[in-house]
Structure formats: C-alpha cells, structure tokens
Short mmCIF file of C-alpha atoms in Angstrom, two decimals:
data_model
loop_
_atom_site.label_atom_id
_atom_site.label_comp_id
_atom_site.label_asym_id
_atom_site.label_seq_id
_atom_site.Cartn_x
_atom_site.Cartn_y
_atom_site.Cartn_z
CA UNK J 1 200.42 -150.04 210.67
CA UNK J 2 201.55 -148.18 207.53
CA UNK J 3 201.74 -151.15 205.68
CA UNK J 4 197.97 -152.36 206.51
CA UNK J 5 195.95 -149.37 205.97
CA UNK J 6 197.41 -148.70 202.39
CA UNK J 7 195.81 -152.49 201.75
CA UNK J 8 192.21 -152.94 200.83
CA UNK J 9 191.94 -156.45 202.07
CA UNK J 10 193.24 -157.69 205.88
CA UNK J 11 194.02 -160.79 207.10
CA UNK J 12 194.81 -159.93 211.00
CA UNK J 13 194.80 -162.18 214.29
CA UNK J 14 191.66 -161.10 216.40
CA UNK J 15 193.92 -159.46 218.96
CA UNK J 16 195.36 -157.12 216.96
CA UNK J 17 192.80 -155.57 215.20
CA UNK J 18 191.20 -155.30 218.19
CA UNK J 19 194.26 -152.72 219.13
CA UNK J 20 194.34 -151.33 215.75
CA UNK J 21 190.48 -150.28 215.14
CA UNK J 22 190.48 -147.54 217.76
CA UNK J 23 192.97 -145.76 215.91
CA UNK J 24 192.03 -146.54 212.36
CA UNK J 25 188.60 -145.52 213.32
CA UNK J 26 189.21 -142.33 214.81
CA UNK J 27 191.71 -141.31 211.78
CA UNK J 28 188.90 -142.21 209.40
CA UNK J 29 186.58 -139.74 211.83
CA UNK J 30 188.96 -137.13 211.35
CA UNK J 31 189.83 -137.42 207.70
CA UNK J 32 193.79 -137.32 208.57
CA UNK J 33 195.80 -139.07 206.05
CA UNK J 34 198.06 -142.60 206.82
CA UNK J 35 201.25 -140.56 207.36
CA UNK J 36 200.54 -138.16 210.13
CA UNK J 37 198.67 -141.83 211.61
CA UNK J 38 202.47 -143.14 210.59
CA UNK J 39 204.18 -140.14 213.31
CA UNK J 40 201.65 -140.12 215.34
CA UNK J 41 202.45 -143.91 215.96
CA UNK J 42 206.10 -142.61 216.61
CA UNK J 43 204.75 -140.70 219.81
CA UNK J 44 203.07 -144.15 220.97
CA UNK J 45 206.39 -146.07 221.83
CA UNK J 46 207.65 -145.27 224.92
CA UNK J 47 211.19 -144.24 224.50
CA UNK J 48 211.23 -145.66 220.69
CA UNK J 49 211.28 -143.32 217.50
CA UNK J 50 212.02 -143.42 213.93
CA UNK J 51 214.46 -141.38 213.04
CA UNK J 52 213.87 -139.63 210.05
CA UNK J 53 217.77 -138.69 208.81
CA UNK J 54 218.20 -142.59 208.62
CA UNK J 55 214.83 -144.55 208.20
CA UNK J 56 215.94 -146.31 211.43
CA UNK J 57 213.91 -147.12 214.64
CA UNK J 58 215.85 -145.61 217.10
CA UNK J 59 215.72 -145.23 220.92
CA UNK J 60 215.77 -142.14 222.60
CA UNK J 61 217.49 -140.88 225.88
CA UNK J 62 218.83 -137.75 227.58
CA UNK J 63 222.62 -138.66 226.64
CA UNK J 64 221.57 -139.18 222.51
CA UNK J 65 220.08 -141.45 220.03
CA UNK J 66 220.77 -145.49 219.88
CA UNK J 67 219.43 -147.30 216.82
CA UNK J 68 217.63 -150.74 217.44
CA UNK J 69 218.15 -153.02 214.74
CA UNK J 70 216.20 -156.51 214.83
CA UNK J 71 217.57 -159.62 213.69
CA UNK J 72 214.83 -162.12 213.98
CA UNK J 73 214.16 -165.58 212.43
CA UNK J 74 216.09 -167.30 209.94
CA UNK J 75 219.13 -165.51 208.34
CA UNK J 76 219.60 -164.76 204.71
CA UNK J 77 221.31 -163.02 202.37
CA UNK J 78 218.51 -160.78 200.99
CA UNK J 79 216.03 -161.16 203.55
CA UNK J 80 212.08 -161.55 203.39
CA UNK J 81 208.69 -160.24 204.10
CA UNK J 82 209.08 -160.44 207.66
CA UNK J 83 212.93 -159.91 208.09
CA UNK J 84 215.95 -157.77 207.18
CA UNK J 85 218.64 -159.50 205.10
CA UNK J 86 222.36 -159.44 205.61
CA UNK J 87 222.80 -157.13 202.90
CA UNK J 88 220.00 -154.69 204.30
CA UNK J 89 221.91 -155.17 208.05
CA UNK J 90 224.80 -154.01 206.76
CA UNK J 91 223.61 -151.04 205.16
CA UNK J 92 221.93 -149.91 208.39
CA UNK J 93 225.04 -150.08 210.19
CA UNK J 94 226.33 -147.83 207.26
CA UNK J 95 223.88 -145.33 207.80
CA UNK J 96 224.66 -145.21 211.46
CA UNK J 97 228.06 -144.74 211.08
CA UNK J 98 227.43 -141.49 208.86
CA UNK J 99 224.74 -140.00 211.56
CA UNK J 100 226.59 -137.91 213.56
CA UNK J 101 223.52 -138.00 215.89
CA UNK J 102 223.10 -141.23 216.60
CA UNK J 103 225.59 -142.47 219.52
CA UNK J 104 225.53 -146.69 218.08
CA UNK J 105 223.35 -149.51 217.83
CA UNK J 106 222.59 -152.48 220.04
CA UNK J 107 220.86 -155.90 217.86
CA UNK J 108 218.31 -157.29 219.18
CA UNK J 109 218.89 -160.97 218.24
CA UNK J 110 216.73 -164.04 218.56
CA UNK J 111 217.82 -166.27 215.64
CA UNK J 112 218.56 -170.05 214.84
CA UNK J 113 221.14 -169.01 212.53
CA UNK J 114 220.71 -169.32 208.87
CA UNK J 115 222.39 -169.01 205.57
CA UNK J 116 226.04 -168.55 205.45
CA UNK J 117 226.06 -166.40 202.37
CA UNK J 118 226.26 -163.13 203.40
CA UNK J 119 227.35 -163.54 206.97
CA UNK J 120 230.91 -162.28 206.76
CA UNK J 121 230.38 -159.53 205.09
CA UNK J 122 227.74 -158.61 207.87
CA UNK J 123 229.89 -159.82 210.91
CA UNK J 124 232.88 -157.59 208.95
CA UNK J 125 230.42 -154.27 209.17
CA UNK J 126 230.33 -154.87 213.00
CA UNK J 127 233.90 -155.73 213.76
CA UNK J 128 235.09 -152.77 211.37
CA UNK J 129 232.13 -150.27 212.81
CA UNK J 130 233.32 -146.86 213.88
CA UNK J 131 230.15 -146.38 216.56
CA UNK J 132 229.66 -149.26 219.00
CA UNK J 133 227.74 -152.17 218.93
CA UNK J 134 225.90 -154.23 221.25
CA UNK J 135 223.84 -157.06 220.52
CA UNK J 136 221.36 -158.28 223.38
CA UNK J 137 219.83 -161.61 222.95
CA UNK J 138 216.21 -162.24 223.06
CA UNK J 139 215.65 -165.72 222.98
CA UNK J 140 218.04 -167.42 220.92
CA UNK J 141 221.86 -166.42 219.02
CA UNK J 142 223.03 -169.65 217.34
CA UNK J 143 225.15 -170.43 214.51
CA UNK J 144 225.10 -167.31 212.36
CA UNK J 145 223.51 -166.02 215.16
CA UNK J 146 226.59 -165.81 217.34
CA UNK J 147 229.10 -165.82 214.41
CA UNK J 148 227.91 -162.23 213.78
CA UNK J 149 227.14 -161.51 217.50
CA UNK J 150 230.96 -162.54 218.93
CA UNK J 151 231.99 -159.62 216.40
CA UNK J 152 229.99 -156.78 218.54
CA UNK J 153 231.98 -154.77 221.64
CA UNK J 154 229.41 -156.46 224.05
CA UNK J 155 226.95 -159.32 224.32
CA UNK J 156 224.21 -158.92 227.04
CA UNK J 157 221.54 -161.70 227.37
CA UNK J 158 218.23 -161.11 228.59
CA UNK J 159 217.43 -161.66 232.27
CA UNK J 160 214.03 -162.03 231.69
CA UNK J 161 214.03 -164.91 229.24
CA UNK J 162 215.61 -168.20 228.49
CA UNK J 163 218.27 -168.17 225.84
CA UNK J 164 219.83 -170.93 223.54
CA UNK J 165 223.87 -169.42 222.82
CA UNK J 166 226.59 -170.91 220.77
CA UNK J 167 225.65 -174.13 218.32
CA UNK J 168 228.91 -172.91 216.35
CA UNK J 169 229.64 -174.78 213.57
CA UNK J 170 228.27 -175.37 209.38
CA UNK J 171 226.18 -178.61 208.37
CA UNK J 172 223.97 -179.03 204.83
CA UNK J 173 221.44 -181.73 204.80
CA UNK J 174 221.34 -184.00 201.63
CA UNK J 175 217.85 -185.73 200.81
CA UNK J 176 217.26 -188.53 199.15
CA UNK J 177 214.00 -189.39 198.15
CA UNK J 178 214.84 -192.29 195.45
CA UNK J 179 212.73 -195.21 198.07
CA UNK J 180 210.07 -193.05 198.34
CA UNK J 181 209.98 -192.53 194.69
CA UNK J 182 209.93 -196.41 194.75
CA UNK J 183 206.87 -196.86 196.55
CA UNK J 184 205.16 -194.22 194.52
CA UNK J 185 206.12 -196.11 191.41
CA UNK J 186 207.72 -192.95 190.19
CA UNK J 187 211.07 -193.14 188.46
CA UNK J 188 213.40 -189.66 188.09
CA UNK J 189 216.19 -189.84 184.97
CA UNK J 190 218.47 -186.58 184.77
CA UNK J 191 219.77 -186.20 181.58
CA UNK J 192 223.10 -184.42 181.62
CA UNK J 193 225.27 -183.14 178.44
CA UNK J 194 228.00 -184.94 177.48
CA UNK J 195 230.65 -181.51 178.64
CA UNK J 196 228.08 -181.35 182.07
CA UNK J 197 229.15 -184.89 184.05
CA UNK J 198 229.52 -183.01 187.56
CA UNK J 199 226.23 -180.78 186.95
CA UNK J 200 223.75 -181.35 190.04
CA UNK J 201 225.55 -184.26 191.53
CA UNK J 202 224.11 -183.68 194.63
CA UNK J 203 220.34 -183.93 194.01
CA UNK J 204 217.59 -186.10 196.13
CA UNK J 205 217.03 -188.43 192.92
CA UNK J 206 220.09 -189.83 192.05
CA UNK J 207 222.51 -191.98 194.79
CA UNK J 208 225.43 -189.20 196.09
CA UNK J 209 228.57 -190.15 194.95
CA UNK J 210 231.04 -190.11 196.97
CA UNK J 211 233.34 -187.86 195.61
CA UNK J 212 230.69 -185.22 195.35
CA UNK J 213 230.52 -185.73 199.64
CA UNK J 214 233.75 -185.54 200.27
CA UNK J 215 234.08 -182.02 198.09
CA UNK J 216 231.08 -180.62 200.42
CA UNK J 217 232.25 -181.58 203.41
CA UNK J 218 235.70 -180.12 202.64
CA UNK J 219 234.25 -176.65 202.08
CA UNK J 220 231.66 -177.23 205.26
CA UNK J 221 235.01 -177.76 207.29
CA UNK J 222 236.88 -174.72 205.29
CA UNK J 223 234.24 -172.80 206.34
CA UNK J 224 233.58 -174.04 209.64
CA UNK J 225 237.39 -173.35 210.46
CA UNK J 226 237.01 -169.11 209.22
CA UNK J 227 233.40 -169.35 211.67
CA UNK J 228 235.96 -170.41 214.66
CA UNK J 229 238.48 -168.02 213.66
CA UNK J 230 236.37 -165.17 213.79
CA UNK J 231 234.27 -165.95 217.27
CA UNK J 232 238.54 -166.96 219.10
CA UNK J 233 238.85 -162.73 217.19
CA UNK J 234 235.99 -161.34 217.97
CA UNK J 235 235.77 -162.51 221.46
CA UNK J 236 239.95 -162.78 222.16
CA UNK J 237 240.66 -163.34 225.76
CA UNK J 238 237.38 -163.20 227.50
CA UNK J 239 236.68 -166.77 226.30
CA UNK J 240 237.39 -169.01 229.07
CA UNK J 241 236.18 -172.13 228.24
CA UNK J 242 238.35 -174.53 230.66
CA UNK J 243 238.59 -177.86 228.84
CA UNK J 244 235.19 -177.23 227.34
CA UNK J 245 235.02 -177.24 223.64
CA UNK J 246 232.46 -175.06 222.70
CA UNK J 247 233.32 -175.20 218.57
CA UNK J 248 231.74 -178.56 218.18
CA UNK J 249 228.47 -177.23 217.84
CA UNK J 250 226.66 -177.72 220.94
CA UNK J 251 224.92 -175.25 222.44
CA UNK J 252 224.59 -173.54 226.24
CA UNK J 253 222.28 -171.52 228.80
CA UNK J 254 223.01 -168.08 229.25
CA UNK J 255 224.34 -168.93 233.06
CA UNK J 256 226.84 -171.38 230.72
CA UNK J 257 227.68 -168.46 228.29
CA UNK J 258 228.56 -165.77 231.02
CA UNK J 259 230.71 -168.26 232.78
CA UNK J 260 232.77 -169.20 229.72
CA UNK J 261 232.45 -165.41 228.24
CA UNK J 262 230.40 -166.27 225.53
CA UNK J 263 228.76 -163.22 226.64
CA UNK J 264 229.72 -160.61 228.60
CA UNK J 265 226.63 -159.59 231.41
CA UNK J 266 222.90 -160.77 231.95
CA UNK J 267 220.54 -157.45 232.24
CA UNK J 268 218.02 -155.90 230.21
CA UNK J 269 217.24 -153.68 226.74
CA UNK J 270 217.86 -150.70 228.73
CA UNK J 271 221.27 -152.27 230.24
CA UNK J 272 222.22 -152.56 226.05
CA UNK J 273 221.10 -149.19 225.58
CA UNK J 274 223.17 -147.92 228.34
CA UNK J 275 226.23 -150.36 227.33
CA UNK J 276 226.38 -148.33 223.85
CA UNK J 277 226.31 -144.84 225.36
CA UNK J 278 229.21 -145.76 227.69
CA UNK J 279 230.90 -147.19 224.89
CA UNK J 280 230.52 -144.04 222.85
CA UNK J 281 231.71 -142.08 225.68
CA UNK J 282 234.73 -143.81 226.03
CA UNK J 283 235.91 -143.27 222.22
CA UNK J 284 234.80 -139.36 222.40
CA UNK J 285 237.13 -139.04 225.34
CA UNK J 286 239.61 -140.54 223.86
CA UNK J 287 239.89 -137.85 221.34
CA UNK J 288 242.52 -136.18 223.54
CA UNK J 289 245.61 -133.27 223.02
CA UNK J 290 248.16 -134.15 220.44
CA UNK J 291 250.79 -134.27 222.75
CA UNK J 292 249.38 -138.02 224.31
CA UNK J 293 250.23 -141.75 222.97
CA UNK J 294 247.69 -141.60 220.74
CA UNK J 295 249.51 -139.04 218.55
CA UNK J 296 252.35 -141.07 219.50
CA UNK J 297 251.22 -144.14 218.05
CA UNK J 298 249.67 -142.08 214.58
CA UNK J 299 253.08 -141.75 213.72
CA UNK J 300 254.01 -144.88 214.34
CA UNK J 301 250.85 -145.91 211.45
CA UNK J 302 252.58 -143.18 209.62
CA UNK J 303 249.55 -140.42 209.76
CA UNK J 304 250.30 -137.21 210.05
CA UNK J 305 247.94 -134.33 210.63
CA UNK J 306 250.23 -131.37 210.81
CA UNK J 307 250.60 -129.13 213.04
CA UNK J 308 247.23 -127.31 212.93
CA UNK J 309 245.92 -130.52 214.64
CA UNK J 310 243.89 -129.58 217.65
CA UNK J 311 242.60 -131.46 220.89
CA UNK J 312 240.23 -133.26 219.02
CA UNK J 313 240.59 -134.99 216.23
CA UNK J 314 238.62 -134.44 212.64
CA UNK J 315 235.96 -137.18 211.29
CA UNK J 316 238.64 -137.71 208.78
CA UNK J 317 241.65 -138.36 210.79
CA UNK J 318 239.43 -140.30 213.16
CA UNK J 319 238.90 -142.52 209.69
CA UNK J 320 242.22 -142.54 208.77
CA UNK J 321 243.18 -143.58 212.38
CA UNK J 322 240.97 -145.96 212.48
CA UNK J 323 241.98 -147.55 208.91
CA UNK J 324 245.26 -147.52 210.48
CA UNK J 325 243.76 -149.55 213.84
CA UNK J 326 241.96 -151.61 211.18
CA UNK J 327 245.58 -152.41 209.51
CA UNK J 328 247.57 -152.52 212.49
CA UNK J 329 244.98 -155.38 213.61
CA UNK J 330 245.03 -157.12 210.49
CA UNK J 331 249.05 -156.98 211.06
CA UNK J 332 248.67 -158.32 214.77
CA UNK J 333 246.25 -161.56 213.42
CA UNK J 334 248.83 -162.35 210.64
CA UNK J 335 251.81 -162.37 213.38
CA UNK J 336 249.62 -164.50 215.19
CA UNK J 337 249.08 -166.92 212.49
CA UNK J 338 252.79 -167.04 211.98
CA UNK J 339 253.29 -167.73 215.19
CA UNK J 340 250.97 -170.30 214.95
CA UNK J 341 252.71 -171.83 211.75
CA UNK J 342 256.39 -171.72 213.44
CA UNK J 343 254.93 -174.13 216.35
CA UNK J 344 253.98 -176.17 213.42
CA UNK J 345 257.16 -176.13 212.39
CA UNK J 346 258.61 -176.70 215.46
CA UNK J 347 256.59 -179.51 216.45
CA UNK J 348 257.87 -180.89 212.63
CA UNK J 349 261.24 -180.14 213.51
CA UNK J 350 261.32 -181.62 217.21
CA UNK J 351 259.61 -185.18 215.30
CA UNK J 352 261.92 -185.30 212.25
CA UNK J 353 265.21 -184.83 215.43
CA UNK J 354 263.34 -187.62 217.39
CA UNK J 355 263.44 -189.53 214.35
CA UNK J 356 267.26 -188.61 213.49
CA UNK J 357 268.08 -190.33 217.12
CA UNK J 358 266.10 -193.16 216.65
CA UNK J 359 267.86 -193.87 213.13
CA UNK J 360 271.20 -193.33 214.86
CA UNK J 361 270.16 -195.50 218.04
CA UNK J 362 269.58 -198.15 215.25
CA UNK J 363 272.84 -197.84 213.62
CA UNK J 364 275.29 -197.19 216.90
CA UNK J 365 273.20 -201.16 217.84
CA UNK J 366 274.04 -202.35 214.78
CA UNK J 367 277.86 -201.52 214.63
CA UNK J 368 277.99 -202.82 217.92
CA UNK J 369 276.65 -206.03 217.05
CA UNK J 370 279.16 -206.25 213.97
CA UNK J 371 281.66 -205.70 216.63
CA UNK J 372 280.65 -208.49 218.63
CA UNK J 373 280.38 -210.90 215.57
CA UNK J 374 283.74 -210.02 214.36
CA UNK J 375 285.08 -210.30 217.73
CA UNK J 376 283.63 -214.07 218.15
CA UNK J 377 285.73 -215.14 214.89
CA UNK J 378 287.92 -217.74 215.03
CA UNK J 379 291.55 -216.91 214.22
CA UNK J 380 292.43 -220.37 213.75
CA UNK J 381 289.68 -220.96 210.41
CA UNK J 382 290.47 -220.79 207.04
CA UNK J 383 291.45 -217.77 204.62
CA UNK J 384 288.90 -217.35 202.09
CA UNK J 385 289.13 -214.59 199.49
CA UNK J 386 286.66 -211.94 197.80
CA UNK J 387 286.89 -210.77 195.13
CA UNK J 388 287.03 -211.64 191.46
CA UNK J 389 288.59 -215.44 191.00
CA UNK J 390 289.31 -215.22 187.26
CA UNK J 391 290.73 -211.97 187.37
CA UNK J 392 291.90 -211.35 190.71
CA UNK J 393 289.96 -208.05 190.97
CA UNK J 394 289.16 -206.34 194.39
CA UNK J 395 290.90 -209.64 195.87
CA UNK J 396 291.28 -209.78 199.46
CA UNK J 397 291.98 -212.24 201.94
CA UNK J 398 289.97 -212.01 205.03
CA UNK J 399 289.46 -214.79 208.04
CA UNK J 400 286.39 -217.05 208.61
CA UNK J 401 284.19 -216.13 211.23
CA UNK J 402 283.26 -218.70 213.72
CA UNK J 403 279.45 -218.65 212.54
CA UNK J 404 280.51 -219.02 208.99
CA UNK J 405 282.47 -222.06 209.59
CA UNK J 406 279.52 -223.36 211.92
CA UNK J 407 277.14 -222.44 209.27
CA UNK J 408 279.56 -224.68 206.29
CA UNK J 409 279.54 -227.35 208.73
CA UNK J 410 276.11 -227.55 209.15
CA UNK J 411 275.40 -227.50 205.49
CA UNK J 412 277.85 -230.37 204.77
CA UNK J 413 280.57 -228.96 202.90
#
C-alpha cells in the first residue's frame, strides 16, 4: 500500500482497488499522511505486524514474536521487484538472530527452485541459525526450494493445499537456434581473439563442442552431489525412503513426502507458528545449572566460563557453545566421510585379494599341469642338451618328453 500511494500513476487489477479506495479515500478526507495509513495497515492483519526493531513482518502471539519470511517464485541471488533474494534472506535471518524479542522464523515457501548461486550460503544461515526455523510449504518446495528447506528444524506442508516436494537435482538448458537462423536467412559469426579460443563456447549460434559439454555437466554433477549431501545432513535419519531414490530428481505429493520424511507433519500456518515457539522453548530450557552434561560436554569443546557461571548461560557463551556445536558437527560429518572413504578402501582392498587368489588359482593350475607333462615323459627318449653348443655355456642335459618326441616325429626329423 505504501508503495502505491507514493506513485502518481496506477496500474491495479479491478479487485484490488476496489479494496484499496475505501481507505485511500478516507485518508485523503482526513488529510493524514501515507505513514500513519502505513501502521494503521499494521492493525488490519489479524495476528500479523511489522516489527519495527527489524523491518520484518512478524506474527504475534501470547508466548512472543515469530517472523514470517516469504520465499515465493523463482530463486535468485539478488532478488527482484516482486521477491527477496538469497542475499536479502539471509540477512533477515541475521536480524532475527540479534532480536532478542523475536522467538524464530517459519518460511513460507512456494517455489520452483531457481538459481543456484547463492543457495548455500542461504541454506548455511538456516542450518547454522541460533533461533529456530520452520519452513511451511504453500504450494510448491522444489529444487532450491527444498535444498534450503531440508536445512530448517521442521518442514510442515499445508493441509489445505496441494504441494509439489523434492525435484532434487541441477540441469542448464543449452539452445541452439543455428536452423532457425537458417530459415530466417540470418547467419551469426563470433569473432574471438586469437588468446580467447574457449570464450563463449557455449552460445545458441555456434554447434556445442563437445568438450565444452562434458566440462558443464561435470560441474552440474559436482554440484548436484554437495545438493544431496546437504538434504542426507539436513534431514539425517528421518529420511526413510525404502528403495525409493528420491535424488534423481523426481518429485512427490505431500502424503509421499511425510511417508518418506521429506517433511516432518501436514497442518497449518498456525501449526508452523506453534512448531517455532516449542522449538524455542526447548533451547531456553536447556540453559540449565552448571553442574549438568551440558557443562560437561563445554569442557570437552574446551570452553570455559569460570566459576562465576550461573544457571543460565550468557548470549556469549551460548555463541561460543554453539560455535563449538557448529565445530563439533563439522568434526562428526568429516568422520563420517572417512568412514565413508575406508569402505572405499575396503571394497578396493577385498577386489585387489580376490584378484591375488585368482592369479594364484592360475599359477597353482599351471604348475600342476607342468607336473603332469613332465610326468608323461618318456625315460627311454633321447638326451638333448641346452645350452650354448660352441661354448658349452649353461650346458645341461635333460630327457625328451614324450610330446617332444611326438611333436619331431610328426615334423619329419
């Protein structure tokens, strides 16, 4: 509403203005000015406020503030007319951290997905948040969508709408518009400098080489393979997808999603809303004496406080303890990948052994058959020797075997 009155020229759907002229009318009866129209528009949404301290729309409830942050539309890095960028998300969750009066946020997402640039950074801010995060879909959470979303505490979809979850996976779509240029009667040279040979390969006028393909697809796949690590993270053990492979980029209902814990419940806005608050609960109480594992497992991050700690911890050894969490994590993700490697190794080992026996399989046959052959020689044939004949070096007199005789005879001699 802000943003249309301080515009001399509208362009609205019929609908709308039909809502809006009451109001702008009676303001312009009563000579108020556009912001006291802007808070008295605050008062209008039931339960819904903007919160001044943060420049946030937040929602309000007996228990404390939750901020409701939209993410709508196609995803990019900077954002547009209509929608909040990565960047822009991120600093929102920023701000929330730092509010002492706001309890956490819930996103509200109905997105395709969008542009990948950007997206870990933002899916980073909500792992790595100190105030929880929900994110209740509206509609749609695909691609980006749910790359960010599998990194909140808790994913509710709406009960009153249909929703499209998962489609996890990268893809870029090459053009080429060289027969329609034919048919035009158009013709497209790109003139390149003679250091600039790999400059815009990849273009809709020229044929795609080959190489140039390969190179994308390699960093689709690199990046495909972080988008899978970070949904198996953010997610862990409630996935349970059964033989189901849901990183190939298909997508599911939210029945579909609940049963393979895509997502966590089916409910409502207010069900989010309520899903932070316990959430926030939960961490406040948690903030217990000094004498419990939690002070237990501070030293074993190697934080210490001192002895004027009290029951509850300080916003900056909650920070510290949570950079510890953070590293401790980061430590628990590397074991796993080791662990991951050793199989890999294993599996290398247990192959290159299989081989070993096969090799020796080989050669135990083959001295066995020697064994046989020398066994079938004929004591009876003729001496020959080895050897050098002119000098009588390495001479030595062996017997004939029967084949060798049988093979002579057969050639005549």
């Amino acid at each position: 509403m802000h943003e249309i009155l301080s515009t001399r020229l509208w362009a609205l759907e019929s609908k709308y203005f039909d809502a809006m002229a009451p109001l702008v009318l009676k303001r312009i009866a009563n000579g108020g000015n556009i912001e006291a129209l802007k808070a008295e528009h605050k008062e209008l949404q039931a339960g819904l406020a903007y919160d001044d301290a943060t420049g946030l729309i937040v929602f309000e409830t007996e228990q404390g503030k939750v901020c409701i942050i939209q993410v709508t539309g196609a995803m990019s890095k900077n954002g547009g007319m209509c929608s909040y960028g990565t960047k822009s998300l991120s600093s929102a969750i920023a701000k929330v951290n730092s509010a002492d009066h706001i309890k956490g946020i819930v996103l509200v997402g109905d997105t395709p997905g969008g542009a990948v640039d950007g997206l870990p950074e933002f899916a980073e801010a909500i792992r790595t948040s100190t105030k929880p995060i929900v994110t209740f879909i509206d509609g749609m959470l695909c691609s980006a969508g749910y790359w960010f979303g599998s990194q909140s505490r808790y994913i509710i979809a709406n009960k009153l709408n249909y929703a499209t979850i998962g489609s996890i996976g990268t893809l870029c779509m090459l053009v080429d518009q060289t027969e329609w240029l034919k048919k035009e009667g158009l013709k497209v040279t790109i003139l390149r400098a003679d250091q600039s040979k790999d400059k815009a390969v990849l273009n809709p006028y020229e044929e795609a080489p080959t190489e140039a393909v390969e190179a994308l697809k390699a960093e689709l796949n690199l990046i495909t393979e972080d988008f899978i690590s970070a949904v198996k993270a953010g997610r862990g053990i409630k996935l349970r997808t059964g033989k189901e492979d849901i990183f190939t980029g298909k997508t599911y209902s939210k029945d579909e999603a609940l049963k393979m814990g895509m997502i966590d419940s089916i409910g409502s806005l207010n069900d989010a809303v309520t899903k932070v608050l316990q959430l926030a609960k939960q961490k406040s109480t948690s903030t217990i004496p000094a004498t419990t594992s939690k002070q237990s497992n501070m030293k074993i991050f190697g934080i210490s406080f001192g002895k004027e700690a009290g029951a509850e911890l300080t916003d900056e050894q909650t920070s510290a303890l949570q950079a510890a969490e953070a590293k401790a994590n980061a430590a628990e993700a590397k074991v796993a990948q080791q662990a991951t490697e050793l199989e890999s190794l294993k599996s290398a080992k247990a192959a290159l052994e299989q081989k070993d026996q096969e090799q020796a399989k080989t050669i135990s046959e083959q001295a066995d058959q020697i064994k046989r052959l020398e066994a079938a020689g004929d004591s009876t044939t003729a001496a020959i020797k080895e050897g050098d004949n002119n000098t009588g070096a390495g001479q030595q007199t062996r017997k004939k075997y029967s084949w060798e005789v049988k093979a002579e005879k057969k050639a005549g001699k």
